[in-house]
Coordinates of C-alpha atoms in Angstrom, one line a residue:
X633 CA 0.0 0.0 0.0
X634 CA 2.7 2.5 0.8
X635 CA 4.4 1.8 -2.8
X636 CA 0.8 3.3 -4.1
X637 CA 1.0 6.1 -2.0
X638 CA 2.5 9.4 -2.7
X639 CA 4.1 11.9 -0.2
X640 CA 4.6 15.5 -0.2
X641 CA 7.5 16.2 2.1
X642 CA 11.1 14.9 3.0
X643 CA 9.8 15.0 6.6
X644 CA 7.1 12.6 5.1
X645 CA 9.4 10.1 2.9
X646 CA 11.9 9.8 6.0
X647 CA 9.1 8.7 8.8
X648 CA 8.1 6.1 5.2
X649 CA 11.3 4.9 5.2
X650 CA 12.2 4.9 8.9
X651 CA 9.0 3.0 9.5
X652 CA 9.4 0.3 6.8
X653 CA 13.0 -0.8 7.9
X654 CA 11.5 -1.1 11.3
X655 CA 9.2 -3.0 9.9
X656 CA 11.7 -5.3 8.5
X657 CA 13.5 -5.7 11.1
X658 CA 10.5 -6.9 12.9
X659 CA 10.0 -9.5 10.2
X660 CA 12.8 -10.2 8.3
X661 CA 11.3 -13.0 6.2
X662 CA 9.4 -10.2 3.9
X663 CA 12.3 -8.4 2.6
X664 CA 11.3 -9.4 -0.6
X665 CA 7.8 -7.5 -0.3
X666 CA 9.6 -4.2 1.1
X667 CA 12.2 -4.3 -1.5
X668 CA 9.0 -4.0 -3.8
X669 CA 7.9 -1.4 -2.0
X670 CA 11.1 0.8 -1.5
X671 CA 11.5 0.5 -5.5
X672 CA 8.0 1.9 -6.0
X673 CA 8.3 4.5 -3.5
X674 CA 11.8 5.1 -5.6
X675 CA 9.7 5.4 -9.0
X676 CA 6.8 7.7 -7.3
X677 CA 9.6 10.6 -5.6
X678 CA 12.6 10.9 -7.6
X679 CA 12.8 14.6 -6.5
X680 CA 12.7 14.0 -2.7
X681 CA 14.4 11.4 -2.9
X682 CA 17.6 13.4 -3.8
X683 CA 17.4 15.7 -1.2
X684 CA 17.6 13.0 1.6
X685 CA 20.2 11.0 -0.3
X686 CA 23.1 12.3 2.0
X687 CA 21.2 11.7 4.8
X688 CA 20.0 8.5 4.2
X689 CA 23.3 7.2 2.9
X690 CA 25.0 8.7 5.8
X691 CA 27.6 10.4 3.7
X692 CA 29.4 13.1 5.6
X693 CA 30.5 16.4 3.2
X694 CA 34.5 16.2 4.7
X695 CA 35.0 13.0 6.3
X696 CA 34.8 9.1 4.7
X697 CA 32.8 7.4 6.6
X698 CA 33.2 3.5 7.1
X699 CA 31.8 0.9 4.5
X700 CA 28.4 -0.6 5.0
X701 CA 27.9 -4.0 4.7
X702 CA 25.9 -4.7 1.3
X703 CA 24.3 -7.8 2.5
X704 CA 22.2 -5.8 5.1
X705 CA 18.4 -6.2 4.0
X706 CA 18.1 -2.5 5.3
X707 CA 20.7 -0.8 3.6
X708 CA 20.0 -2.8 0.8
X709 CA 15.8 -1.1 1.1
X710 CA 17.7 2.1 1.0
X711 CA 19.7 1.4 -1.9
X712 CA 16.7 0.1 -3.6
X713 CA 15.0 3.1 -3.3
X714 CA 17.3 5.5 -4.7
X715 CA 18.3 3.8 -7.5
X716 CA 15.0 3.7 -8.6
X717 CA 14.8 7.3 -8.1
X718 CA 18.3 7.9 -9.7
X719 CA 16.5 6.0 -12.7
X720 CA 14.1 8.8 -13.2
X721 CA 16.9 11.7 -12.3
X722 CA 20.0 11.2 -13.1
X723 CA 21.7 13.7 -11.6
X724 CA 21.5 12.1 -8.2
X725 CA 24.0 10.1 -9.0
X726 CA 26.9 12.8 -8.6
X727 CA 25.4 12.3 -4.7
X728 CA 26.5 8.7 -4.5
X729 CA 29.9 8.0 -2.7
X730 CA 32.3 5.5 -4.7
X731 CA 31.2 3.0 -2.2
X732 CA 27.3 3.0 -3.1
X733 CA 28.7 3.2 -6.9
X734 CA 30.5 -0.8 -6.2
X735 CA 27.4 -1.8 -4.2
X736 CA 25.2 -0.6 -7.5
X737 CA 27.2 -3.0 -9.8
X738 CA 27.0 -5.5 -7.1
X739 CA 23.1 -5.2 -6.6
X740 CA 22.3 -5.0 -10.0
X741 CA 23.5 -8.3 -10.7
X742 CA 22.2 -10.2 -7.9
X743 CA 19.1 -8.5 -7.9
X744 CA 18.1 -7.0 -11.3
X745 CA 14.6 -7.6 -10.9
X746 CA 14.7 -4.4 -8.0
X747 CA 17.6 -2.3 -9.3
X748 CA 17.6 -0.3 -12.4
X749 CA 20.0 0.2 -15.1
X750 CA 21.7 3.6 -14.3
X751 CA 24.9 5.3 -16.4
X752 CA 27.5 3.8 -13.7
X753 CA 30.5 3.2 -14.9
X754 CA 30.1 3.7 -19.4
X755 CA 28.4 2.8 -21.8
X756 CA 24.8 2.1 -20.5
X757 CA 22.7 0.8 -23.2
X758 CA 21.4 -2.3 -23.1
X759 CA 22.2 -5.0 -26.0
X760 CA 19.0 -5.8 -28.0
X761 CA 19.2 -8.4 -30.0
X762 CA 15.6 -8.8 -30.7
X763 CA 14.5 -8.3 -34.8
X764 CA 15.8 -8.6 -38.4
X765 CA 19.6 -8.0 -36.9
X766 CA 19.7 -10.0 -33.4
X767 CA 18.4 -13.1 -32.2
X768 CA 15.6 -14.0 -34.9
X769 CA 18.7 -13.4 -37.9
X770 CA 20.7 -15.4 -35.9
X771 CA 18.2 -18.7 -35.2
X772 CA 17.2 -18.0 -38.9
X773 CA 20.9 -19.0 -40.3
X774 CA 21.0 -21.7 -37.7
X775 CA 17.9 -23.1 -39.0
X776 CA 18.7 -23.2 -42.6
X777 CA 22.1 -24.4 -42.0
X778 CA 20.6 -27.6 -40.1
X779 CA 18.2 -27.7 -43.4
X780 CA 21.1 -27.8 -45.8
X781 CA 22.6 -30.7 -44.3
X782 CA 19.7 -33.0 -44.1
X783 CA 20.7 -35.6 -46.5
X784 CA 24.1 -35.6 -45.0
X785 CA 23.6 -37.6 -40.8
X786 CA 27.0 -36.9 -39.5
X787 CA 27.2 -33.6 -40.6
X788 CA 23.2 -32.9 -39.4
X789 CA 24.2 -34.3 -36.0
X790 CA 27.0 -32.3 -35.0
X791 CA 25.3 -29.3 -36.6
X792 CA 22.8 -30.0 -34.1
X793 CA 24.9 -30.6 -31.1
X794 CA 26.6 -27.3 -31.5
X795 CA 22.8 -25.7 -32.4
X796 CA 22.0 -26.7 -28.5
X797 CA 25.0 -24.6 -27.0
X798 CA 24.2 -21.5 -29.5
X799 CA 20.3 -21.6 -28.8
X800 CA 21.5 -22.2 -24.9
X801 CA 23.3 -19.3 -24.9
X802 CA 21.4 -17.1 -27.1
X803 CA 18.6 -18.1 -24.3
X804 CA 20.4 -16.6 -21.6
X805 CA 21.7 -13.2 -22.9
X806 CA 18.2 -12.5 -24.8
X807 CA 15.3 -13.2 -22.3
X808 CA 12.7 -11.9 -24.7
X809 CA 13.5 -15.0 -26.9
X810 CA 14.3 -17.4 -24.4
X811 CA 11.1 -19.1 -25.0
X812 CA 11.9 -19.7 -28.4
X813 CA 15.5 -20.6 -27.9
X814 CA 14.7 -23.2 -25.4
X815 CA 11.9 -25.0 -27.5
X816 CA 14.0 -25.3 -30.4
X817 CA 17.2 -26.6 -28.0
X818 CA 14.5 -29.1 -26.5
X819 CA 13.2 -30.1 -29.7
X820 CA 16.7 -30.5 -31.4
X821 CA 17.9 -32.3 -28.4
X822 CA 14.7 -35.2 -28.7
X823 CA 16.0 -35.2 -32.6
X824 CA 19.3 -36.2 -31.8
X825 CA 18.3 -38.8 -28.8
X826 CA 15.7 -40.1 -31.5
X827 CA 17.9 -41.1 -34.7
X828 CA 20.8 -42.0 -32.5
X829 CA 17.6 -44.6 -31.3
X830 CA 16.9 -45.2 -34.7
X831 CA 20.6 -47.0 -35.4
X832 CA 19.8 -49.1 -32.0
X833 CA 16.8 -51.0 -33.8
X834 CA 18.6 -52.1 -36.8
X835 CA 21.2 -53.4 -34.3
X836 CA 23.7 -51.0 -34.6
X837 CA 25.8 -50.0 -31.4
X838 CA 25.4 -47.0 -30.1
X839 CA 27.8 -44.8 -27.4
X840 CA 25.0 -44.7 -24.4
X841 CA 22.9 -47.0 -23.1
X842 CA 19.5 -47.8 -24.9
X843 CA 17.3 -47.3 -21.7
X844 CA 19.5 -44.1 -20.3
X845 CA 18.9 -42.7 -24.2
X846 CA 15.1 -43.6 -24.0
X847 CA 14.7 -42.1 -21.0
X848 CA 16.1 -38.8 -22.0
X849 CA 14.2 -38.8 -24.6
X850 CA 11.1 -39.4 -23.3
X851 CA 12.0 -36.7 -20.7
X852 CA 12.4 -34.2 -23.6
X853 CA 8.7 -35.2 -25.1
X854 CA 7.3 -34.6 -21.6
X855 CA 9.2 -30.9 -21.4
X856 CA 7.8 -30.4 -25.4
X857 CA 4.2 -31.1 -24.0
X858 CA 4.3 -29.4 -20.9
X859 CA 6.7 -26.6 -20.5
X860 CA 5.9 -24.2 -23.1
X861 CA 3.3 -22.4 -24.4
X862 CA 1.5 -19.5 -27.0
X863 CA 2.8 -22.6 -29.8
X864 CA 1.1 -22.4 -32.9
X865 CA -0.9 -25.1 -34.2
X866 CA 2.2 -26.2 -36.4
X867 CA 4.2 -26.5 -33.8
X868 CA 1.7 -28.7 -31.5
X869 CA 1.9 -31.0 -34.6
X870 CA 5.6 -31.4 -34.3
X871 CA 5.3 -31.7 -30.4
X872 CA 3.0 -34.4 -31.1
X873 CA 4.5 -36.1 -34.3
X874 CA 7.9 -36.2 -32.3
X875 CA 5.7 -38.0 -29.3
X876 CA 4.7 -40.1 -31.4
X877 CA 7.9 -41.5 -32.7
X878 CA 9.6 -41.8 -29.3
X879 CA 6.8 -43.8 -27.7
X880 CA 7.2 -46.1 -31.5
X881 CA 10.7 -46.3 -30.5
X882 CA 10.3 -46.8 -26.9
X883 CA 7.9 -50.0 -28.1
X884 CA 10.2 -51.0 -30.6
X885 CA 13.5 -51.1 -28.1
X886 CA 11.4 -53.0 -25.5
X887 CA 9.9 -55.3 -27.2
X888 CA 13.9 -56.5 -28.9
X889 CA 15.1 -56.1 -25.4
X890 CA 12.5 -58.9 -23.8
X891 CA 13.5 -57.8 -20.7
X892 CA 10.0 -56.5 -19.7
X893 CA 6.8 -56.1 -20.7
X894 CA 5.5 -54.7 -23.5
X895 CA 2.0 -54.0 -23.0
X896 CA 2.5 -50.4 -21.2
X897 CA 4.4 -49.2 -23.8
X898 CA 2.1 -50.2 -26.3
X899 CA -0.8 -49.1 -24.8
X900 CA 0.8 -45.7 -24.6
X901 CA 1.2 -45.5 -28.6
X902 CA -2.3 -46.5 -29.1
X903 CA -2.9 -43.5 -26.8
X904 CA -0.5 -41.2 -28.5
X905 CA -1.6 -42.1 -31.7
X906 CA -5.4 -41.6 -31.0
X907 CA -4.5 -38.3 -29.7
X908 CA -2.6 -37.1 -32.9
X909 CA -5.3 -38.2 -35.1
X910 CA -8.0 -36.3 -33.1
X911 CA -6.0 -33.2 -33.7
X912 CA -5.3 -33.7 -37.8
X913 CA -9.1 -34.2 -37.7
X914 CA -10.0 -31.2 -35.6
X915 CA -7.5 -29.1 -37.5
X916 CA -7.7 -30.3 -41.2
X917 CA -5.7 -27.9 -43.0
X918 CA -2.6 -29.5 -41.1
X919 CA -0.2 -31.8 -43.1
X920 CA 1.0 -34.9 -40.9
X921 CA 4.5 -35.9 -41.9
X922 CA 5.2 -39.4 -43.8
X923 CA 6.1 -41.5 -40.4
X924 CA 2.9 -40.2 -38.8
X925 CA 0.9 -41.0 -41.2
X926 CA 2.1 -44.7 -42.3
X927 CA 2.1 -45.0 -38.4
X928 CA -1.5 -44.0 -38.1
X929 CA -2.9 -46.1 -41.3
X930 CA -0.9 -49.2 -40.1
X931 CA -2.3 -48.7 -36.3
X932 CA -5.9 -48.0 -37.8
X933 CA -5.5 -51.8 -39.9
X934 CA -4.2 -53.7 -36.9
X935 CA -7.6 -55.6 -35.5
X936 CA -6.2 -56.7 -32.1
X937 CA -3.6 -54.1 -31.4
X938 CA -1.1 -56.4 -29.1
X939 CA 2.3 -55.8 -28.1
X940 CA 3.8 -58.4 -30.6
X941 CA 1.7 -57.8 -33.8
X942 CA 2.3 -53.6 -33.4
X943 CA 5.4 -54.3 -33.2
X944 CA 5.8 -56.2 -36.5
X945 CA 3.6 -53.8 -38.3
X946 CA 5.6 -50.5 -37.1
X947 CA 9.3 -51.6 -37.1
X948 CA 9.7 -51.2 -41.1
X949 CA 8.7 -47.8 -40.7
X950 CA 10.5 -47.0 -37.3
X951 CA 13.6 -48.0 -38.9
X952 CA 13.2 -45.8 -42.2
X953 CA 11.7 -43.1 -40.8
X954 CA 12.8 -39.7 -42.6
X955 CA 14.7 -37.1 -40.1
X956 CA 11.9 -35.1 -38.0
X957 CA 10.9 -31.6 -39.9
X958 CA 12.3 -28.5 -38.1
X959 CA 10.1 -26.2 -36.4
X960 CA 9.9 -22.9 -37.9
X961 CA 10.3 -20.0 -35.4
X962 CA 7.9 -18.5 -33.3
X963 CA 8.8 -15.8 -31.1
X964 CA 5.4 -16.3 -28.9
X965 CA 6.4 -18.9 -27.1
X966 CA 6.9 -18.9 -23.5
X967 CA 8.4 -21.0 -21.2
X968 CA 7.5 -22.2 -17.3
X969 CA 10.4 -21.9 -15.2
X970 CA 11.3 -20.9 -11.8
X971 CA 13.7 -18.9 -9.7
X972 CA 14.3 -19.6 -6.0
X973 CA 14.8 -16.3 -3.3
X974 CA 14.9 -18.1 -0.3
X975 CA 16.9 -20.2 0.6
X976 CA 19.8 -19.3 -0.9
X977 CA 22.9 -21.2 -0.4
X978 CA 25.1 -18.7 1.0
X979 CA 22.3 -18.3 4.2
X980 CA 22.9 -22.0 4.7
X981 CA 26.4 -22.8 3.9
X982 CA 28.6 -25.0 6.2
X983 CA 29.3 -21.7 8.8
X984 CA 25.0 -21.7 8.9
X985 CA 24.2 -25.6 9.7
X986 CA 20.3 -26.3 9.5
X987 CA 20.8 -28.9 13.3
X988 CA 17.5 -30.6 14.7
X989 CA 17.1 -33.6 16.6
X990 CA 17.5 -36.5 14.7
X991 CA 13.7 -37.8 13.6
X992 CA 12.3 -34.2 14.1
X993 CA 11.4 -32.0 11.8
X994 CA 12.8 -28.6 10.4
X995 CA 11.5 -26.4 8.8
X996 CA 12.7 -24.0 5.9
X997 CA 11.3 -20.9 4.8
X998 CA 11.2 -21.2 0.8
X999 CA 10.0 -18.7 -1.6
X1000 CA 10.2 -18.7 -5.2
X1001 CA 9.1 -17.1 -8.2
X1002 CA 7.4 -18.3 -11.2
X1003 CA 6.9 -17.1 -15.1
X1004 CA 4.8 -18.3 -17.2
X1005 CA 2.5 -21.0 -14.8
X1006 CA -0.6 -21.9 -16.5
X1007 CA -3.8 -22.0 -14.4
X1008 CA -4.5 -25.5 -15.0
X1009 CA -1.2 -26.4 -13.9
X1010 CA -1.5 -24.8 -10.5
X1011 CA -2.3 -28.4 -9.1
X1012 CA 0.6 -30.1 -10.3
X1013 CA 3.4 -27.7 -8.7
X1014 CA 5.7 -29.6 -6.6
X1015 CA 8.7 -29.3 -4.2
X1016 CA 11.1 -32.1 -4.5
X1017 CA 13.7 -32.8 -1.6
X1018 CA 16.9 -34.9 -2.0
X1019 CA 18.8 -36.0 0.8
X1020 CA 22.6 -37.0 0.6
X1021 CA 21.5 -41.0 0.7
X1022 CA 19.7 -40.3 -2.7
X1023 CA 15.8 -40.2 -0.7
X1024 CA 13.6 -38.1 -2.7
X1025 CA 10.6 -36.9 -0.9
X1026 CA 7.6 -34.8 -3.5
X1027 CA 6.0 -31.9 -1.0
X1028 CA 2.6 -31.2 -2.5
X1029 CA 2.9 -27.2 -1.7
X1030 CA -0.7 -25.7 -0.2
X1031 CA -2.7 -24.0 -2.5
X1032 CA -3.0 -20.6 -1.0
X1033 CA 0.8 -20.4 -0.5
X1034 CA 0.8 -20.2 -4.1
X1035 CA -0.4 -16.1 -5.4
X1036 CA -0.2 -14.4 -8.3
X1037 CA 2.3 -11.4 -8.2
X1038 CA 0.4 -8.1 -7.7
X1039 CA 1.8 -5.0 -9.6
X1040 CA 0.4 -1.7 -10.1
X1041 CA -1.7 -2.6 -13.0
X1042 CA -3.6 -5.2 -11.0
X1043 CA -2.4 -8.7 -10.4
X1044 CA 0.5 -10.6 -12.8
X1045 CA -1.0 -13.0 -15.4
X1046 CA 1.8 -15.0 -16.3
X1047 CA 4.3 -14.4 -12.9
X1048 CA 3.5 -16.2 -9.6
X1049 CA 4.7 -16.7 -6.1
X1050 CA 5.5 -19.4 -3.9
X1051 CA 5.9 -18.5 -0.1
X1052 CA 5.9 -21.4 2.2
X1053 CA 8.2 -23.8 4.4
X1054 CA 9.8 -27.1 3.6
X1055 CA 9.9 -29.8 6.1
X1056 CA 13.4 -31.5 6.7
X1057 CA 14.0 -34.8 8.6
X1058 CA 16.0 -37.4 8.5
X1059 CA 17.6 -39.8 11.1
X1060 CA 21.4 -39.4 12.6
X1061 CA 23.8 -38.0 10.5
X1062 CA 27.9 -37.9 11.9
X1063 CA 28.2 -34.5 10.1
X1064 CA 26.4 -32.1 8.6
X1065 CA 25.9 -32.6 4.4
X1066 CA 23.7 -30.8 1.5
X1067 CA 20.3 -31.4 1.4
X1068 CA 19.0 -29.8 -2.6
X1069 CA 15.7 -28.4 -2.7
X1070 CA 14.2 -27.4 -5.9
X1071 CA 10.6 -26.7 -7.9
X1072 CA 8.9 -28.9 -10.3
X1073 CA 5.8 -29.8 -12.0
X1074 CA 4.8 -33.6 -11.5
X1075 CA 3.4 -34.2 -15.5
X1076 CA 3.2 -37.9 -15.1
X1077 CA 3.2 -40.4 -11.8
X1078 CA 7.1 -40.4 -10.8
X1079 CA 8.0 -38.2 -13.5
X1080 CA 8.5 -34.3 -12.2
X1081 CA 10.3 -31.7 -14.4
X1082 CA 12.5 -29.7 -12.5
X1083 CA 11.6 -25.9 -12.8
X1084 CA 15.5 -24.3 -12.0
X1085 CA 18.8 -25.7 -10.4
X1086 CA 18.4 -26.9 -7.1
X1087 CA 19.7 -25.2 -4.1
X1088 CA 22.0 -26.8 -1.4
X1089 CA 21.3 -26.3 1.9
X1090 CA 23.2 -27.8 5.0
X1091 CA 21.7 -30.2 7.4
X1092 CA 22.5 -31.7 10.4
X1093 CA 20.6 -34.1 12.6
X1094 CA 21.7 -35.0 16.0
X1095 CA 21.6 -37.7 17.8
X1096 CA 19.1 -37.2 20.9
X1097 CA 20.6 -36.0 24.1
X1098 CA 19.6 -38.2 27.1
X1099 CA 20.2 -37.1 30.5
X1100 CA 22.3 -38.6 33.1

């Protein structure tokens, strides 16, 4: 509310401030919500907030005064707050001591969702890679260079490997295409598992195992169908065309293997398959490529659709099945992924053990942020906890923990936020190790797919202490 507000006087913005660190230091665990609020109050008073700049930064006009620490949530509010006023006038910035100036560069790379880009230190403009000249040139040439080498495997292949580092990259320094640039990584990444699959069922040898292979590859299909959206119909064809060749392969592989059964498998091609025709029917000015449709006419012929006959009818075709079309480029898409505040793994590193009593339970403060969470997959959010003796425990997160991010315009459609706690236990330890906590959504019994990197927190259970 006080980031809405406006104020009149420097008498006024000091009590504001004074009043929200006291705040803070009351409850510590919502720094995040008065950083938010300082920045605001930073955008609304530019002009006030230069006059109590000295003041607030405790700068004396002859003497240096000592460095402050930069890891202080309170100095950091005040920080916030003028750079965000500094963004609107520059000419506060001749106010700032050399000190606040390395703090700036340090802040606004830890933190660059709160902190501005200001003209510290050169050149201040931003690189935009975005059009004709930057990142949509550049996946353009990668495209058509895969497409030029498409009667030529080898050459394809390590054209594709190297595509998965560019588009990696490219995802990273350009967020307004990361979408893009991780669906075509993903998607070049299944077409590599997939043909290097292909050589396995004509009984060639390939580097890595067949089920470590088929497992990243089905991992891949699941992050096609479920991480990503804003695709075109198009490009739900090729999501679903490339499904549909990995669950033929994964049929195909299990059924030469005979060291399992094949009916799951085969009942999820059936499934697959159904599912792809529904959608050429529904959308009928959509081409299906060659594989898919031999695979759909040979499915549609098959009278009792078991494990052994499928197989026999679909392995011609598995093995001389055409390289996968590439997708053309969208710059709409959008991809779910997640950042995590709190904990961070310098607030629990090995000087800042978690220590409970053995059997007992601990528990964590977590907060995290979310882009691009669709509604209906609210439900399937998970936290996922790893313990040092490789025991993975799936937290189903409350529903109201989970809120859309409110901004001035009303409330976020595509960011969210997570603000609960995550239960540790574990029996006796001899010294403390790294627990990883992380975000994920759970697409498919025992399958989740991790949101961000995991962070490491260190825990230590004791052994109970019995008196005498």
């Amino acid at each position: 509310m006080l980031g809405a507000c406006k104020v009149s006087t420097k008498a006024c913005l000091t009590l504001v401030v004074s009043k929200v660190l006291d705040v803070l230091l009351k409850y510590p665990e919502d720094r995040l919500s008065t950083f938010g609020c300082m920045q605001r109050v930073g955008q609304k008073h530019p002009e006030i907030c230069m006059s109590v700049t000295p003041h607030l930064l405790m700068d004396h006009p002859f003497f240096d005064n000592a460095e402050r620490d930069v890891e202080d949530p309170a100095y950091v509010c005040v920080l916030i707050m003028l750079f965000n006023a500094a963004q609107h006038l520059p000419a506060m910035l001749s106010l700032f001591p050399e000190t606040t100036l390395k703090h700036y560069a340090y802040l606004r790379d830890t933190m660059p969702n709160f902190v501005p880009r200001l003209a510290v230190g050169g050149d201040t403009k931003e690189l935009n890679l975005v059009g004709s000249t930057g990142s949509r040139q550049f996946l353009e040439t990668l495209l058509s260079n895969i497409q030029r080498a498409y009667s030529a495997p080898q050459a394809r292949q390590a054209l594709l490997k190297a595509a998965q580092d560019d588009l990696d990259r490219l995802a990273e320094i350009d967020p307004a295409f990361s979408g893009t640039a991780n669906f075509t990584s993903v998607f070049f990444g299944a077409q590599l598992q997939m043909e290097q699959l292909q050589l396995a069922t004509t009984g060639q040898s390939i580097k890595a195992p067949i089920k470590e292979c088929l497992l990243q590859l089905i991992k891949k299909c699941l992050m096609l169908q479920n991480l990503f959206s804003n695709l075109t119909t198009d490009d739900q064809l090729l999501v679903k065309q490339m499904c549909l060749r990995a669950s033929a392969l994964n049929l195909v592989l299990i059924v030469k293997d005979r060291s399992q059964s094949a009916l799951g498998p085969c009942q999820l091609l059936l499934h697959i398959a159904s599912d792809a025709s529904s959608f050429l029917q529904e959308n009928t000015l959509l081409v299906a490529d060659t594989f898919t449709s031999a695979i759909l006419t040979k499915l549609a012929s098959v009278g009792d659709p078991k494990p052994g006959r499928v197989y026999r009818e679909i392995l011609p075709i598995v093995q001389t099945a055409a390289p996968v079309v590439i997708p053309q480029i969208n710059t709409n898409i959008k991809m779910c992924k997640a950042r995590i505040i709190e904990p961070t793994e310098s607030s629990y590193s090995a000087e800042n053990v978690i220590k409970v009593t053995a059997g007992l339970i601990a528990a964590v403060p977590f907060v995290a942020e979310l882009e691009n969470l669709q509604q209906s997959q609210r439900q399937d959010l998970r936290l996922k906890v790893k313990y040092p003796d490789q025991n993975v425990h799936i937290i189903v997160p409350r529903k109201r923990d989970l809120k859309k991010v409110m901004t001035e315009q009303g409330e976020s459609e595509s960011q969210w936020r997570l603000r609960t706690k995550v239960l540790l236990s574990h029996g006796v330890w001899t010294e403390a190790s790294t627990v990883e906590i992380t975000i994920c959504l759970s697409v498919k019994p025992n399958n989740e797919l991790e949101l961000c990197k995991p962070v490491k927190v260190h825990f230590a259970p004791k052994p109970v202490k019995r008196g005498l």
